[in-house]
């Protein structure tokens, strides 16, 4: 005899778990905010690697001159006493080049 194909409660549970797992995976890859933490606009944003905040280079305090390579921490996450990363605005050569002053090293 033909048996009607009704989903069992186990099938429903496993499909719910699968969709929840997929949703969690998507959240894990997109854990940063979509808008700048300062001006609340979108655009080219720099993501903090420790918190969900994102910033435009000019909105971050201090303002940055370029997008950094590798891991980056915002001012709110960065250790003030022993900074984990150096901001390019703190590099004298970059500051002087930005101001049009030549530095010889």
mmCIF file of C-alpha atoms in Angstrom:
data_model
loop_
_atom_site.group_PDB
_atom_site.id
_atom_site.type_symbol
_atom_site.label_atom_id
_atom_site.label_comp_id
_atom_site.label_asym_id
_atom_site.label_seq_id
_atom_site.Cartn_x
_atom_site.Cartn_y
_atom_site.Cartn_z
ATOM 1 C CA UNK A 1 0.000 0.000 0.000
ATOM 2 C CA UNK A 2 1.027 3.567 -0.643
ATOM 3 C CA UNK A 3 2.073 5.549 2.419
ATOM 4 C CA UNK A 4 1.498 9.279 2.499
ATOM 5 C CA UNK A 5 4.716 11.223 3.002
ATOM 6 C CA UNK A 6 4.123 13.240 6.131
ATOM 7 C CA UNK A 7 7.135 14.861 7.734
ATOM 8 C CA UNK A 8 7.900 13.360 11.100
ATOM 9 C CA UNK A 9 8.534 15.616 14.094
ATOM 10 C CA UNK A 10 12.179 14.525 13.894
ATOM 11 C CA UNK A 11 12.446 15.760 10.294
ATOM 12 C CA UNK A 12 10.960 19.132 11.224
ATOM 13 C CA UNK A 13 13.346 19.492 14.138
ATOM 14 C CA UNK A 14 16.394 18.699 12.047
ATOM 15 C CA UNK A 15 15.374 21.191 9.334
ATOM 16 C CA UNK A 16 14.815 23.885 11.991
ATOM 17 C CA UNK A 17 18.235 23.120 13.477
ATOM 18 C CA UNK A 18 19.815 23.281 10.012
ATOM 19 C CA UNK A 19 18.274 26.674 9.245
ATOM 20 C CA UNK A 20 19.286 27.978 12.686
ATOM 21 C CA UNK A 21 22.847 26.714 12.173
ATOM 22 C CA UNK A 22 22.983 28.438 8.773
ATOM 23 C CA UNK A 23 21.670 31.644 10.327
ATOM 24 C CA UNK A 24 24.283 31.498 13.106
ATOM 25 C CA UNK A 25 27.042 30.924 10.539
ATOM 26 C CA UNK A 26 25.895 34.014 8.608
ATOM 27 C CA UNK A 27 25.859 36.081 11.813
ATOM 28 C CA UNK A 28 29.372 34.918 12.703
ATOM 29 C CA UNK A 29 30.777 36.101 9.376
ATOM 30 C CA UNK A 30 28.960 39.460 9.479
ATOM 31 C CA UNK A 31 29.339 40.556 13.076
ATOM 32 C CA UNK A 32 30.248 44.190 12.400
ATOM 33 C CA UNK A 33 27.760 47.044 12.210
ATOM 34 C CA UNK A 34 26.681 48.401 8.822
ATOM 35 C CA UNK A 35 27.046 52.112 9.587
ATOM 36 C CA UNK A 36 29.842 54.303 10.945
ATOM 37 C CA UNK A 37 29.787 54.517 14.753
ATOM 38 C CA UNK A 38 30.358 58.286 14.568
ATOM 39 C CA UNK A 39 28.328 59.704 11.658
ATOM 40 C CA UNK A 40 25.925 56.764 11.170
ATOM 41 C CA UNK A 41 26.494 56.738 7.375
ATOM 42 C CA UNK A 42 27.602 53.841 5.210
ATOM 43 C CA UNK A 43 30.414 53.752 2.692
ATOM 44 C CA UNK A 44 33.982 52.502 2.921
ATOM 45 C CA UNK A 45 34.215 51.506 6.564
ATOM 46 C CA UNK A 46 37.048 50.202 8.699
ATOM 47 C CA UNK A 47 36.004 47.295 10.934
ATOM 48 C CA UNK A 48 37.364 46.827 14.441
ATOM 49 C CA UNK A 49 38.615 43.272 14.949
ATOM 50 C CA UNK A 50 37.567 43.191 18.600
ATOM 51 C CA UNK A 51 34.136 44.877 18.698
ATOM 52 C CA UNK A 52 31.327 45.308 16.126
ATOM 53 C CA UNK A 53 32.021 49.022 15.528
ATOM 54 C CA UNK A 54 33.012 50.378 12.108
ATOM 55 C CA UNK A 55 34.402 53.812 11.169
ATOM 56 C CA UNK A 56 35.223 56.020 8.210
ATOM 57 C CA UNK A 57 38.933 56.914 8.260
ATOM 58 C CA UNK A 58 38.112 60.553 8.978
ATOM 59 C CA UNK A 59 35.460 59.802 11.609
ATOM 60 C CA UNK A 60 37.688 57.621 13.797
ATOM 61 C CA UNK A 61 39.419 59.511 16.614
ATOM 62 C CA UNK A 62 42.232 59.994 15.850
ATOM 63 C CA UNK A 63 41.572 60.256 12.103
ATOM 64 C CA UNK A 64 43.471 57.739 10.015
ATOM 65 C CA UNK A 65 45.287 58.430 6.757
ATOM 66 C CA UNK A 66 44.831 55.003 5.163
ATOM 67 C CA UNK A 67 43.239 51.626 5.716
ATOM 68 C CA UNK A 68 45.588 49.521 7.870
ATOM 69 C CA UNK A 69 46.850 46.077 6.911
ATOM 70 C CA UNK A 70 46.206 43.131 9.223
ATOM 71 C CA UNK A 71 44.391 43.240 12.548
ATOM 72 C CA UNK A 72 43.080 46.639 13.616
ATOM 73 C CA UNK A 73 41.528 47.841 16.882
ATOM 74 C CA UNK A 74 39.474 50.987 17.333
ATOM 75 C CA UNK A 75 40.284 53.577 19.989
ATOM 76 C CA UNK A 76 37.610 52.125 22.266
ATOM 77 C CA UNK A 77 39.255 48.672 22.227
ATOM 78 C CA UNK A 78 42.912 49.663 22.037
ATOM 79 C CA UNK A 79 45.055 49.538 25.163
ATOM 80 C CA UNK A 80 46.127 53.145 25.800
ATOM 81 C CA UNK A 81 49.118 52.241 27.975
ATOM 82 C CA UNK A 82 50.526 49.496 25.719
ATOM 83 C CA UNK A 83 48.887 49.793 22.273
ATOM 84 C CA UNK A 84 48.510 46.540 20.343
ATOM 85 C CA UNK A 85 48.583 48.405 17.014
ATOM 86 C CA UNK A 86 50.050 51.704 15.834
ATOM 87 C CA UNK A 87 47.735 54.054 13.969
ATOM 88 C CA UNK A 88 49.158 55.559 10.783
ATOM 89 C CA UNK A 89 48.269 59.028 12.049
ATOM 90 C CA UNK A 90 50.861 58.526 14.800
ATOM 91 C CA UNK A 91 53.647 57.783 12.335
ATOM 92 C CA UNK A 92 55.691 61.002 11.964
ATOM 93 C CA UNK A 93 56.648 60.168 8.373
ATOM 94 C CA UNK A 94 52.986 59.796 7.375
ATOM 95 C CA UNK A 95 51.974 62.971 9.198
ATOM 96 C CA UNK A 96 54.741 64.978 7.576
ATOM 97 C CA UNK A 97 53.990 63.574 4.105
ATOM 98 C CA UNK A 98 50.328 64.428 4.652
ATOM 99 C CA UNK A 99 51.331 67.996 5.563
ATOM 100 C CA UNK A 100 53.780 68.240 2.628
ATOM 101 C CA UNK A 101 56.936 68.150 4.791
ATOM 102 C CA UNK A 102 59.770 65.932 3.523
ATOM 103 C CA UNK A 103 61.411 63.687 6.101
ATOM 104 C CA UNK A 104 64.785 62.034 5.471
ATOM 105 C CA UNK A 105 65.537 58.780 7.231
#
